[in-house]
mmCIF file of C-alpha atoms and ligand atoms in Angstrom:
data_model
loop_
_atom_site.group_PDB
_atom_site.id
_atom_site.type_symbol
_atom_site.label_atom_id
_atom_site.label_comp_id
_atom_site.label_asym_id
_atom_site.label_seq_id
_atom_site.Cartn_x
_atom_site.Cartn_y
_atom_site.Cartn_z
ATOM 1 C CA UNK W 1211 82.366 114.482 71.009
ATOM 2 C CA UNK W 1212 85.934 114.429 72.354
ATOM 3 C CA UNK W 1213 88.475 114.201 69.405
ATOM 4 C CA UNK W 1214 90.772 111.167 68.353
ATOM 5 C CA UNK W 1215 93.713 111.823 70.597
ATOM 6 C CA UNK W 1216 91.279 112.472 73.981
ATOM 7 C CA UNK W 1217 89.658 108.926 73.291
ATOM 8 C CA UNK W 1218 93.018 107.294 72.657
ATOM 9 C CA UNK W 1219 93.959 108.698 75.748
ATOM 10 C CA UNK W 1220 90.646 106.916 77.789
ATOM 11 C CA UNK W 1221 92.253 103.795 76.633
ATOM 12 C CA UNK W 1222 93.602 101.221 79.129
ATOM 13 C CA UNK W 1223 95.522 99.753 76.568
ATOM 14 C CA UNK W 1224 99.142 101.476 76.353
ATOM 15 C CA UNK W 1225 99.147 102.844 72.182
ATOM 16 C CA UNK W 1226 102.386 103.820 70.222
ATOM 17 C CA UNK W 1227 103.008 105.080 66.625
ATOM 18 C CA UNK W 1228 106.592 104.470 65.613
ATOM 19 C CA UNK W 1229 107.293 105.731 62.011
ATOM 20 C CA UNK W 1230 109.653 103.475 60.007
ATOM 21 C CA UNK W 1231 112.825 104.280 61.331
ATOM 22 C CA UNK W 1232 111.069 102.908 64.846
ATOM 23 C CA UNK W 1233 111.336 106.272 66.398
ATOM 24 C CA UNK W 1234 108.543 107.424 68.099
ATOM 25 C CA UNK W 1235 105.554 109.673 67.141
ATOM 26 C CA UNK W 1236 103.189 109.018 69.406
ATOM 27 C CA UNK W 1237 102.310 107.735 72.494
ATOM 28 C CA UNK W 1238 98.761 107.877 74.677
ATOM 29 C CA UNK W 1239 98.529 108.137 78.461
ATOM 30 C CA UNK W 1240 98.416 104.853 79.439
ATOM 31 C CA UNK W 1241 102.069 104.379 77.571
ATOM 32 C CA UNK W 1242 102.972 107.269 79.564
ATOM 33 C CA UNK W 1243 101.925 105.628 82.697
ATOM 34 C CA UNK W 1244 103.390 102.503 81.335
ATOM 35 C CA UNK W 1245 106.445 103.498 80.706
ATOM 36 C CA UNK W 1246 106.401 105.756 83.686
ATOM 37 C CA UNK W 1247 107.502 108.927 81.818
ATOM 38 C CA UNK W 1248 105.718 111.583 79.653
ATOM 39 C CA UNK W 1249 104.951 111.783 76.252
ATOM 40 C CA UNK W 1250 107.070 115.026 75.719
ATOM 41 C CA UNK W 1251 110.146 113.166 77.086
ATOM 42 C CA UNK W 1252 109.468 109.771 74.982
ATOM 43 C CA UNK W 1253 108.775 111.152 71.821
ATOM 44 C CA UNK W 1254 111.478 110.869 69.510
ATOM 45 C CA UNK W 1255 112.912 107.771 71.316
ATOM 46 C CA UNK W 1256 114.349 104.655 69.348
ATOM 47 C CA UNK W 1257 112.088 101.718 69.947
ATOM 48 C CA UNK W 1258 115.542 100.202 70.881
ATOM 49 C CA UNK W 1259 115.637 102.049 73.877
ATOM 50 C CA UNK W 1260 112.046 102.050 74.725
ATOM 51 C CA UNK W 1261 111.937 98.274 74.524
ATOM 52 C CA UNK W 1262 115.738 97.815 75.542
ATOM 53 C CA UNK W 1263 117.224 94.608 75.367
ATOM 54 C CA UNK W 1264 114.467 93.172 74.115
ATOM 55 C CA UNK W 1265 116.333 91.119 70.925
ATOM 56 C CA UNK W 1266 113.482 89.186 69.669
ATOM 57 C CA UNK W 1267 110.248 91.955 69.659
ATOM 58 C CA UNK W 1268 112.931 94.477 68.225
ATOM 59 C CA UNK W 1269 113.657 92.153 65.752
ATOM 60 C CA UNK W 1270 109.847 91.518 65.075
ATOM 61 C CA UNK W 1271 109.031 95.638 64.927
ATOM 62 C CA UNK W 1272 112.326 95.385 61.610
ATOM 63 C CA UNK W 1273 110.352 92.953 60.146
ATOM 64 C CA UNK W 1274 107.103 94.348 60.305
ATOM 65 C CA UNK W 1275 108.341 97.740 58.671
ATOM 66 C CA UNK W 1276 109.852 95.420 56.232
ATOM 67 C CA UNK W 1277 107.644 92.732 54.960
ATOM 68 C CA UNK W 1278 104.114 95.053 56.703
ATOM 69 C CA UNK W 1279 103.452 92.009 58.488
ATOM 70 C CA UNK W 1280 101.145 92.487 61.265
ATOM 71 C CA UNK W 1281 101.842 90.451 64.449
ATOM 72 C CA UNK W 1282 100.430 89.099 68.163
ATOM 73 C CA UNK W 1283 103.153 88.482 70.747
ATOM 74 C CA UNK W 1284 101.408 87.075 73.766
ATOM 75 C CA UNK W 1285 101.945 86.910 77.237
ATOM 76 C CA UNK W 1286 105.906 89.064 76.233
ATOM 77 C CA UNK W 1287 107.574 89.838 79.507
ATOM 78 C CA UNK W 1288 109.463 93.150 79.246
ATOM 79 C CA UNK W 1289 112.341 94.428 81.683
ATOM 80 C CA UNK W 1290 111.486 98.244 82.239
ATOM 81 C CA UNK W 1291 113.761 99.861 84.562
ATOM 82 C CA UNK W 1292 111.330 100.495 87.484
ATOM 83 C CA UNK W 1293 109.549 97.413 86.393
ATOM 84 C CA UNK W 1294 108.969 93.924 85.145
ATOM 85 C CA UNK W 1295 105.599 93.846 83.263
ATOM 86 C CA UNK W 1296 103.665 91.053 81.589
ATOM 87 C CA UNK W 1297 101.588 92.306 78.663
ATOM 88 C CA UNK W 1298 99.721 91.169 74.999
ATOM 89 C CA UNK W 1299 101.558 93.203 72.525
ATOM 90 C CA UNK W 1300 99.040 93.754 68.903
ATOM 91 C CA UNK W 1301 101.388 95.273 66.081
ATOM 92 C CA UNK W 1302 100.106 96.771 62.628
ATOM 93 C CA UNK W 1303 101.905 98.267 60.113
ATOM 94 C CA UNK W 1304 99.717 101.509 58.751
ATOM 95 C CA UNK W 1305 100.001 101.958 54.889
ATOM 96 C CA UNK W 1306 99.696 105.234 53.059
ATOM 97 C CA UNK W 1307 99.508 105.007 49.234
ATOM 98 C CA UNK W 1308 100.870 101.697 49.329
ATOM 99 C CA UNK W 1309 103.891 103.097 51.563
ATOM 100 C CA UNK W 1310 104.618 102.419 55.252
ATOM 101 C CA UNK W 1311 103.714 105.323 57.185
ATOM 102 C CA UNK W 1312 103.670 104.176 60.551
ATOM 103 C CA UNK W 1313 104.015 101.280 62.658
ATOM 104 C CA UNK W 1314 101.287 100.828 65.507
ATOM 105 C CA UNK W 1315 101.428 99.414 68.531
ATOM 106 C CA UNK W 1316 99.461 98.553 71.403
ATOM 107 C CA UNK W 1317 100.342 96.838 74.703
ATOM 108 C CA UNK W 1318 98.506 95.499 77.254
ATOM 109 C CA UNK W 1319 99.404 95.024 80.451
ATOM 110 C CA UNK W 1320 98.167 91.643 81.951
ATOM 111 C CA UNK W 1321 99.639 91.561 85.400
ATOM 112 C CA UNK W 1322 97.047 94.915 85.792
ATOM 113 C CA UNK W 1323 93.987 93.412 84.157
ATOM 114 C CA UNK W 1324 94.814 89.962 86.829
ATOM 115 C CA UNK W 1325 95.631 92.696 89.811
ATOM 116 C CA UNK W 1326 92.609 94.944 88.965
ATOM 117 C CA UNK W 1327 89.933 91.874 89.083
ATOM 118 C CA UNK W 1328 91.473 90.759 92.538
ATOM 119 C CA UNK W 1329 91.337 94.114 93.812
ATOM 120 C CA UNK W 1330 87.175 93.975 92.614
ATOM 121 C CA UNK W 1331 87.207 90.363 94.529
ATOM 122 C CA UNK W 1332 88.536 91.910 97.289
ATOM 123 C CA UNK W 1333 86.176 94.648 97.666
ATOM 124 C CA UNK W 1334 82.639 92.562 96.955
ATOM 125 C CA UNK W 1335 84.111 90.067 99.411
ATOM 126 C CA UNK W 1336 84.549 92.620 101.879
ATOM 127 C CA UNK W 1337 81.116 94.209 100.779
ATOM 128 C CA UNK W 1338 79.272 90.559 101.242
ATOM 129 C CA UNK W 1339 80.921 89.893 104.761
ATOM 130 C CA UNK W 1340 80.213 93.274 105.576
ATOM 131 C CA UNK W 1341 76.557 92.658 104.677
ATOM 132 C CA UNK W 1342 76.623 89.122 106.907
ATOM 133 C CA UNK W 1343 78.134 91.118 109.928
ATOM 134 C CA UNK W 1344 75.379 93.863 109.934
ATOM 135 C CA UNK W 1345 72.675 91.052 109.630
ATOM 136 C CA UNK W 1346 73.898 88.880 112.867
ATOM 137 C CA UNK W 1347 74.642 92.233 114.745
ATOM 138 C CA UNK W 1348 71.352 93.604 114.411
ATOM 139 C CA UNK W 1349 69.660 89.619 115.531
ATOM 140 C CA UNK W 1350 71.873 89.569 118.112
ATOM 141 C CA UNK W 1351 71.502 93.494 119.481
ATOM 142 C CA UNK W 1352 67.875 93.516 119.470
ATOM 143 C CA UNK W 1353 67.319 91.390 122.643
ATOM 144 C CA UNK W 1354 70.081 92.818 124.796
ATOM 145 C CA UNK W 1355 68.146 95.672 125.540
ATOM 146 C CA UNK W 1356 65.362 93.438 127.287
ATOM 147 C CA UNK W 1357 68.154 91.870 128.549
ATOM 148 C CA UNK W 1358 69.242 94.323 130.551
ATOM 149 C CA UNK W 1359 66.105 96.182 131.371
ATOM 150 C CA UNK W 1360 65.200 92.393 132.800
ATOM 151 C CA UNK W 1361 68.530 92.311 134.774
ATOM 152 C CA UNK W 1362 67.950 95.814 136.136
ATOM 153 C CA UNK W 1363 64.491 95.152 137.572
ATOM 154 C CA UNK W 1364 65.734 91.919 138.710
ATOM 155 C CA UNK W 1365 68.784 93.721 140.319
ATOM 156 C CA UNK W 1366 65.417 95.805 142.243
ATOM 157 C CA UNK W 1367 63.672 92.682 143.599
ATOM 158 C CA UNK W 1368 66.708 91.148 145.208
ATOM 159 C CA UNK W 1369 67.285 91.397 148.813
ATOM 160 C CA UNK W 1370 70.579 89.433 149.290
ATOM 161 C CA UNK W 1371 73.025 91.576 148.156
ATOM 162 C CA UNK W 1372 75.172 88.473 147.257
ATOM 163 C CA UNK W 1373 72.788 87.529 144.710
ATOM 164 C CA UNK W 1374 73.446 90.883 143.199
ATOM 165 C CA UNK W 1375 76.748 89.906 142.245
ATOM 166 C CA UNK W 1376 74.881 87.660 139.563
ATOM 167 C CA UNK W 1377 72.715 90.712 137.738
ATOM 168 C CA UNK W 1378 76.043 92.899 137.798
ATOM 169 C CA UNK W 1379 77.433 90.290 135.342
ATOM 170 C CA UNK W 1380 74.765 89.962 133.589
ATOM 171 C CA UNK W 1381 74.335 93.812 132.684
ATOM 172 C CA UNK W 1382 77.978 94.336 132.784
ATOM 173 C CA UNK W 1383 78.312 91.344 129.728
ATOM 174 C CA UNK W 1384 75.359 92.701 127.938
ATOM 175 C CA UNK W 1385 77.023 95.856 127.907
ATOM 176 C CA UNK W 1386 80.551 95.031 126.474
ATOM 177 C CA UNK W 1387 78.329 92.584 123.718
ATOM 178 C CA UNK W 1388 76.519 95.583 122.925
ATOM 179 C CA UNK W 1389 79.042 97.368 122.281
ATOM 180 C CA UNK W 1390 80.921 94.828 119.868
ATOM 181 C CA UNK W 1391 77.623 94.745 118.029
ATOM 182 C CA UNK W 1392 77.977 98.483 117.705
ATOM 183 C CA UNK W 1393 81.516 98.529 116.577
ATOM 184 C CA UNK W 1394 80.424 95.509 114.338
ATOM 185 C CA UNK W 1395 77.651 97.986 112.875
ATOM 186 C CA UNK W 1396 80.248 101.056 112.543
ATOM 187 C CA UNK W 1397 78.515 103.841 113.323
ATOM 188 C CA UNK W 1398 75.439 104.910 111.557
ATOM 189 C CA UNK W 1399 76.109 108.817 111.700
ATOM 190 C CA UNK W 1400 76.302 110.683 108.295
ATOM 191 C CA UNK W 1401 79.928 111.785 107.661
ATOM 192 C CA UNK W 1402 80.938 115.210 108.098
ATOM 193 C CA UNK W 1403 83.234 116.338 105.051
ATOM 194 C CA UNK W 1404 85.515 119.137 105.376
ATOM 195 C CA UNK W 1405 88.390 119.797 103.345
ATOM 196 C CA UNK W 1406 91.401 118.858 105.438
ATOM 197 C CA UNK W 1407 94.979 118.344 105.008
ATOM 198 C CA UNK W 1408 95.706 114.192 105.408
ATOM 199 C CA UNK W 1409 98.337 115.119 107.987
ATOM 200 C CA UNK W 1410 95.828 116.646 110.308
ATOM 201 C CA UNK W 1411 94.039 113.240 111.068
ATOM 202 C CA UNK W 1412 97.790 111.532 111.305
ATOM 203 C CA UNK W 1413 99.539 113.701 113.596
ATOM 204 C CA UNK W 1414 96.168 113.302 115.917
ATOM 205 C CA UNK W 1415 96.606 109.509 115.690
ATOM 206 C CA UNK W 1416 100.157 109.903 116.109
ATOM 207 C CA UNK W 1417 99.812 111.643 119.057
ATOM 208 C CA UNK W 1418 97.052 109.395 120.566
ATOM 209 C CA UNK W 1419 99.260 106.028 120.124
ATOM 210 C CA UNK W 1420 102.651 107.581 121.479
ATOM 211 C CA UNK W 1421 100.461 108.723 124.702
ATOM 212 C CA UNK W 1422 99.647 105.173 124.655
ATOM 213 C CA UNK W 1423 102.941 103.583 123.827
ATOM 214 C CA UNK W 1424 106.251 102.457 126.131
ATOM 215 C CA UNK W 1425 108.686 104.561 125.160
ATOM 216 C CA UNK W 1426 110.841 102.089 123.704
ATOM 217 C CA UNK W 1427 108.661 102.713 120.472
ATOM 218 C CA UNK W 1428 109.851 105.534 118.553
ATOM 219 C CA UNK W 1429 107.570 107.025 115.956
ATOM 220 C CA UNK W 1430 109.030 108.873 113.034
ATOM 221 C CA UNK W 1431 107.211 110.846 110.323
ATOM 222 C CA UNK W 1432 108.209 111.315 106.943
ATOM 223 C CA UNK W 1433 105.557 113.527 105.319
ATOM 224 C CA UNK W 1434 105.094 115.053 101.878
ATOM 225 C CA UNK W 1435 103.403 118.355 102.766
ATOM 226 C CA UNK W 1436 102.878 119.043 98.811
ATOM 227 C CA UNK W 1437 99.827 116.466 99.435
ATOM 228 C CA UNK W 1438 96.634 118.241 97.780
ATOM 229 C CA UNK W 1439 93.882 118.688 100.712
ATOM 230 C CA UNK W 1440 90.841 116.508 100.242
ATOM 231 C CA UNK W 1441 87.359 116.423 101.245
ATOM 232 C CA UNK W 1442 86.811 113.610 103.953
ATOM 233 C CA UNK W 1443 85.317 113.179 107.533
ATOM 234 C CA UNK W 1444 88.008 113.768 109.848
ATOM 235 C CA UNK W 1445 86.759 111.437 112.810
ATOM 236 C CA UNK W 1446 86.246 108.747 110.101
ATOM 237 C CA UNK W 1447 89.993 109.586 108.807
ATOM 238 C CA UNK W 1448 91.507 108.745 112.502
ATOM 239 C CA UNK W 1449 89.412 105.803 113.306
ATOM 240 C CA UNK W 1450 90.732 104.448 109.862
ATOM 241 C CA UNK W 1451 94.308 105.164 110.482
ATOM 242 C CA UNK W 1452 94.451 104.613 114.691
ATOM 243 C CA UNK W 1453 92.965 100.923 114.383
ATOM 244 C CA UNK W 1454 95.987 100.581 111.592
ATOM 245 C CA UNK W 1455 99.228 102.367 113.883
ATOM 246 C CA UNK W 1456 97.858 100.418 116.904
ATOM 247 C CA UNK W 1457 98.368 97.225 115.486
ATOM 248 C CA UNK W 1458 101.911 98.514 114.518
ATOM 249 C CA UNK W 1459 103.039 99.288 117.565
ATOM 250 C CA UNK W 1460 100.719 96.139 119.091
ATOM 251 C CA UNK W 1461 102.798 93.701 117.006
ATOM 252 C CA UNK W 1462 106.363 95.437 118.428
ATOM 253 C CA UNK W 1463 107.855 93.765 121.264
ATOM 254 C CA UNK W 1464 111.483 93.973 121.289
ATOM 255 C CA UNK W 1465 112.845 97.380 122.970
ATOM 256 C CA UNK W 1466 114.076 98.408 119.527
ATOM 257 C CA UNK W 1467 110.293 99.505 117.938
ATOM 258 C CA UNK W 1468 110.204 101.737 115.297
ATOM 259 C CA UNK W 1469 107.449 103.039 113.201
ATOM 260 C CA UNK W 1470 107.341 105.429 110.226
ATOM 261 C CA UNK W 1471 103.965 107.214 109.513
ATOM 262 C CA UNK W 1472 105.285 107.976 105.516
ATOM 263 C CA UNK W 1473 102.568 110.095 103.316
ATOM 264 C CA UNK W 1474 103.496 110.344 99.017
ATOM 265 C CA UNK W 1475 101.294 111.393 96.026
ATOM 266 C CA UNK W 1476 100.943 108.661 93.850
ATOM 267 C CA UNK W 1477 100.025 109.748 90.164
ATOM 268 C CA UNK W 1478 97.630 107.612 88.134
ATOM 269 C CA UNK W 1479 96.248 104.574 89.906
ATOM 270 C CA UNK W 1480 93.422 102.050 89.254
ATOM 271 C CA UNK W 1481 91.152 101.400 91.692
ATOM 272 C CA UNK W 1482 88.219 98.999 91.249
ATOM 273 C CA UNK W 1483 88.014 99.754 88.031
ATOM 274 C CA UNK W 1484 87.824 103.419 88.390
ATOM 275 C CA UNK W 1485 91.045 105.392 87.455
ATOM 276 C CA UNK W 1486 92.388 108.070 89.387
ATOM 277 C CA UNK W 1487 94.936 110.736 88.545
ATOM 278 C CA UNK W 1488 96.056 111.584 92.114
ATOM 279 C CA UNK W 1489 96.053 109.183 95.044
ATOM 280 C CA UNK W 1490 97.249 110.280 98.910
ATOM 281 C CA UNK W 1491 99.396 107.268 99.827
ATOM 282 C CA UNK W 1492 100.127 106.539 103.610
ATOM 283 C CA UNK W 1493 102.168 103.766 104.625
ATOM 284 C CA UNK W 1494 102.412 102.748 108.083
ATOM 285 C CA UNK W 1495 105.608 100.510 108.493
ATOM 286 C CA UNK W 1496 106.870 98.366 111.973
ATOM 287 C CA UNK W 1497 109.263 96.777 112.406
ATOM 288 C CA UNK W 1498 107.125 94.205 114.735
ATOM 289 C CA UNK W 1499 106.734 90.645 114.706
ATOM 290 C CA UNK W 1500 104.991 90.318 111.082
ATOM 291 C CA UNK W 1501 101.227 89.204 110.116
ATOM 292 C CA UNK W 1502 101.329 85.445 111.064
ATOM 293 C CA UNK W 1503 101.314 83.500 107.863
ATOM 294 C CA UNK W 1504 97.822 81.850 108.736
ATOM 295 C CA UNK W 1505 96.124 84.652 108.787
ATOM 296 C CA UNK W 1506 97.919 86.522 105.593
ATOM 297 C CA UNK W 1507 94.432 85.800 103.534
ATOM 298 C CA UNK W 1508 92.435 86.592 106.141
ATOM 299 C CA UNK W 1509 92.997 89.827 108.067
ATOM 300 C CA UNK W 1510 90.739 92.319 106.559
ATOM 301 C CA UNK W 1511 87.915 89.583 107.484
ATOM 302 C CA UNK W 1512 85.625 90.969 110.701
ATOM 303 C CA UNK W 1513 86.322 88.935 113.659
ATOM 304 C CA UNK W 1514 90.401 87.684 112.479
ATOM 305 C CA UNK W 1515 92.490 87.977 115.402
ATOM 306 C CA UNK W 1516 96.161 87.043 116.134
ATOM 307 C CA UNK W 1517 95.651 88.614 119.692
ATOM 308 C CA UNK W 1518 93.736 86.277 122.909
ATOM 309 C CA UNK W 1519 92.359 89.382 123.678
ATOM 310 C CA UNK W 1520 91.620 91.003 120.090
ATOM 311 C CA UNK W 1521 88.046 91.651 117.983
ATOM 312 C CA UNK W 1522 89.490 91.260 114.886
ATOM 313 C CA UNK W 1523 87.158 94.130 113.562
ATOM 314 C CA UNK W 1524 89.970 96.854 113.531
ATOM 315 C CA UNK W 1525 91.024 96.051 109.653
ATOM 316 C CA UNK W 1526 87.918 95.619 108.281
ATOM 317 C CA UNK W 1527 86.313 98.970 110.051
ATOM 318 C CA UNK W 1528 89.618 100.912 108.546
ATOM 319 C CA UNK W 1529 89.172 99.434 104.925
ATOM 320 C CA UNK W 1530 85.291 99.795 105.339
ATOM 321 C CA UNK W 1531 86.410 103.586 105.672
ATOM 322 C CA UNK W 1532 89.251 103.769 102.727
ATOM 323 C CA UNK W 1533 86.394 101.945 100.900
ATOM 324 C CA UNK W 1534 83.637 104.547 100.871
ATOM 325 C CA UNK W 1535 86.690 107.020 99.930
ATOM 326 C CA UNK W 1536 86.876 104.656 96.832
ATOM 327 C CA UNK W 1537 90.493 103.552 98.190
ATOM 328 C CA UNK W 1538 92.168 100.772 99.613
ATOM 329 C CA UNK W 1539 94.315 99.160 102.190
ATOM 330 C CA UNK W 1540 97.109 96.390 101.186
ATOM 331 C CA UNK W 1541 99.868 95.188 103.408
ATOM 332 C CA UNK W 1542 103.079 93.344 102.947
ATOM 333 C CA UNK W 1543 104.447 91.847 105.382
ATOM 334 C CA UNK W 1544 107.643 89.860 106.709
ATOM 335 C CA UNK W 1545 109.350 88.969 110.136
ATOM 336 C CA UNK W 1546 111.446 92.607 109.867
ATOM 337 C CA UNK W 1547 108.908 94.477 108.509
ATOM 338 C CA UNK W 1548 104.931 94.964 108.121
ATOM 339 C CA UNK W 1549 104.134 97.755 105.910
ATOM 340 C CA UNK W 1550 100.021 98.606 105.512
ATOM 341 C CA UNK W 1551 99.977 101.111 102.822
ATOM 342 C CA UNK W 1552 96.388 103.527 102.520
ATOM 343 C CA UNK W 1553 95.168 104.428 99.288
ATOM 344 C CA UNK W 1554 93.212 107.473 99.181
ATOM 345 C CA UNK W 1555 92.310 108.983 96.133
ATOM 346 C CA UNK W 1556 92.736 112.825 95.977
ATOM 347 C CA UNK W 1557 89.246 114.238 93.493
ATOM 348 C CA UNK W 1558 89.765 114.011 89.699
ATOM 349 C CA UNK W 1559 88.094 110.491 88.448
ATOM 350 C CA UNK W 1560 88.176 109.622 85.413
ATOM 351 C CA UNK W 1561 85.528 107.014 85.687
HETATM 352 N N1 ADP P 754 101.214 95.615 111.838
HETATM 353 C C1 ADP P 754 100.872 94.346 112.085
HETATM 354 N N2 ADP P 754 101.831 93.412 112.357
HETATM 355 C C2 ADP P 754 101.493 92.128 112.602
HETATM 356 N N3 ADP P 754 100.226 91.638 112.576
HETATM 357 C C3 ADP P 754 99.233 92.507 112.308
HETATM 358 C C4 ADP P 754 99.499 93.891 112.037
HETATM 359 N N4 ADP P 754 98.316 94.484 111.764
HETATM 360 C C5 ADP P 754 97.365 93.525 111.878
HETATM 361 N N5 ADP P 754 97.909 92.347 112.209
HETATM 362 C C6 ADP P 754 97.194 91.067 112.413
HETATM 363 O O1 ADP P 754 95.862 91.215 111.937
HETATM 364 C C7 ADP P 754 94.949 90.841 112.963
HETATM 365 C C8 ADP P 754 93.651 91.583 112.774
HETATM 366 O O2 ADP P 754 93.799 92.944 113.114
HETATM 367 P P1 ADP P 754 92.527 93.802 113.541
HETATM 368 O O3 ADP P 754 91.471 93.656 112.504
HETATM 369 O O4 ADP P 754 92.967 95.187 113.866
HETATM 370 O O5 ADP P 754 91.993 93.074 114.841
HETATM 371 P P2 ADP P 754 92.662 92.957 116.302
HETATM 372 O O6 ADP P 754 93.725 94.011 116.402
HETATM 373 O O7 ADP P 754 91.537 93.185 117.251
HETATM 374 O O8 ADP P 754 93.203 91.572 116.382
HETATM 375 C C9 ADP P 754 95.700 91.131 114.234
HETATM 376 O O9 ADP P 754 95.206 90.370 115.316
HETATM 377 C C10 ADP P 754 97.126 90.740 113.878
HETATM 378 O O10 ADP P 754 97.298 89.339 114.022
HETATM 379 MG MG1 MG P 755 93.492 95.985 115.814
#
């Protein structure tokens, strides 16, 4: 049985023990994570400056050492200085032979518990279309292969070559549909995990989409090689990240195209559900023409395209990929600059 403090600290709910003159004792690690700083460096701190200028819940913490009221302040919006967070804020004065000993306090952040259950939507939306795609793929792959064998023999029998203009389009269509239906049924071969560094699988990409490219595109890099190595199929890696920095540089059509491949460690992340103390995180950034606003909700979707001569399956094959990594891919996006940002987590769950 883990003690006290270790099952405090499995909490999602932020917890903090001021003692009466609203100084800090304690503090678990989701305040850490809340307040983006660690316990050693917060404890001690006035409430004042924890809270800042927040008059009327620093007024409320004097009164509960006070009077021992206990209190709810609901939906409290609090100005942190790398943040604006709305959370549920529980307060209980803790007695000790009929003495104030310490003031508890627990926050809860509500913005995460509203972003958390859209990132689950997300996913089992993803997981359902995914589901749909397979099914029609597989109904509609299953005859091309008479198809063409049909076509072929066909092809055999016909003595006016003219005629065999006819079965050449036949077999040459069946061929590019069966190969959508194969791209829509990603590929059925077992991944092959090695432990690799992330920037491995980038600079390959990298190199594959400035071969491609005008030169008018330049691509810059901006890499954090203190990035733990993690244990991942490489070939899955660069499918995930080329469909991703070919829409970047796809999107760029002014002779002033820039991209930035940029790789961080992010500490402490929730992921559908499942928390996660070190996360990879790649952005790729253009400065292209911007994800047209019709199609904002709908990208990640198989079969979205912006492009006449797109498949719209490049998104959802890349987050299919981040997916069975347990991460994800957001965007932003506006008309000077699309950012898609990969979340990969790096081991060490704490489920
Ligand atoms: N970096 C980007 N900038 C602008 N639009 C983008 C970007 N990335 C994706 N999109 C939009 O998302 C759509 C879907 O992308 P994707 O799934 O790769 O399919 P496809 O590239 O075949 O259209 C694109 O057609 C495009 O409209
Ligand atoms: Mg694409």
């Amino acid at each position: 049985m883990p003690t006290a403090q270790k099952i405090i600290d499995y909490l999602n709910s932020a917890v903090l023990v001021f003692d009466k003159n609203l100084q800090l004792l304690k503090i678990n690690t989701a305040g850490e994570i809340l307040f983006d700083d660690s316990a050693r460096h917060l404890i001690g701190k006035n409430a004042n400056n924890m809270f800042f200028s927040h008059s009327e819940l620093i007024s409320e913490l004097h009164s509960a050492v006070n009077q021992g009221d206990s209190f709810v302040n609901r939906e409290l919006t609090l100005n942190l200085p790398h943040k604006n967070i709305t959370l549920n804020c529980c307060v209980t004065p803790i007695n000790e032979n009929n003495q104030l000993s310490c003031l508890l306090i627990e926050l809860q952040e509500i913005d995460r518990h509203l972003r958390i259950s859209k990132e689950q939507q997300l996913i089992t939306q993803q997981n359902i279309s995914k589901m749909l795609i397979r099914g029609v793929a597989h109904e509609i792959k299953n005859p091309l292969g008479g198809l063409r064998g049909a076509a072929q023999l066909l092809e055999l029998e016909l003595e006016d070559p003219n005629l065999k203009e006819y079965t050449k389009i036949i077999i040459e269509e069946t061929d590019r549909i069966t190969e959508l239906m194969n791209k829509m049924l990603g590929s059925n071969k077992l991944p092959n995990k090695v432990t690799l560094n992330i920037h491995e699988p980038l600079e390959r990409v990298r190199q594959l989409v400035q071969a491609e490219l005008s030169n008018s595109i330049n691509i810059r890099c901006d890499y954090d090689p203190s990035i733990p190595e993690l244990n991942a199929d490489k070939d899955q890696l660069i499918q995930a990240f080329l469909n991703i920095l070919r829409n970047a540089a796809q999107a760029i059509t002014g002779d002033q195209g820039e991209i930035i491949i940029r790789t961080r460690i992010s500490q402490k992340m929730t992921i559908a559900n499942i928390h996660h103390k070190l996360i990879a995180k790649i952005d790729i950034i253009d400065n292209g023409v911007g994800v047209k606003a019709e199609l904002m909700q709908h990208i990640f979707y198989p079969m979205v395209t912006g492009k006449d001569d797109g498949t719209g399956l490049g998104l959802p094959i890349s987050q299919s990929i981040i997916n069975q990594y347990g991460g994800l891919i957001k965007f932003s996006s506006n008309e000077d600059q699309t950012t898609f940002s990969i979340f990969l987590p790096l081991g060490n769950t704490n489920g």
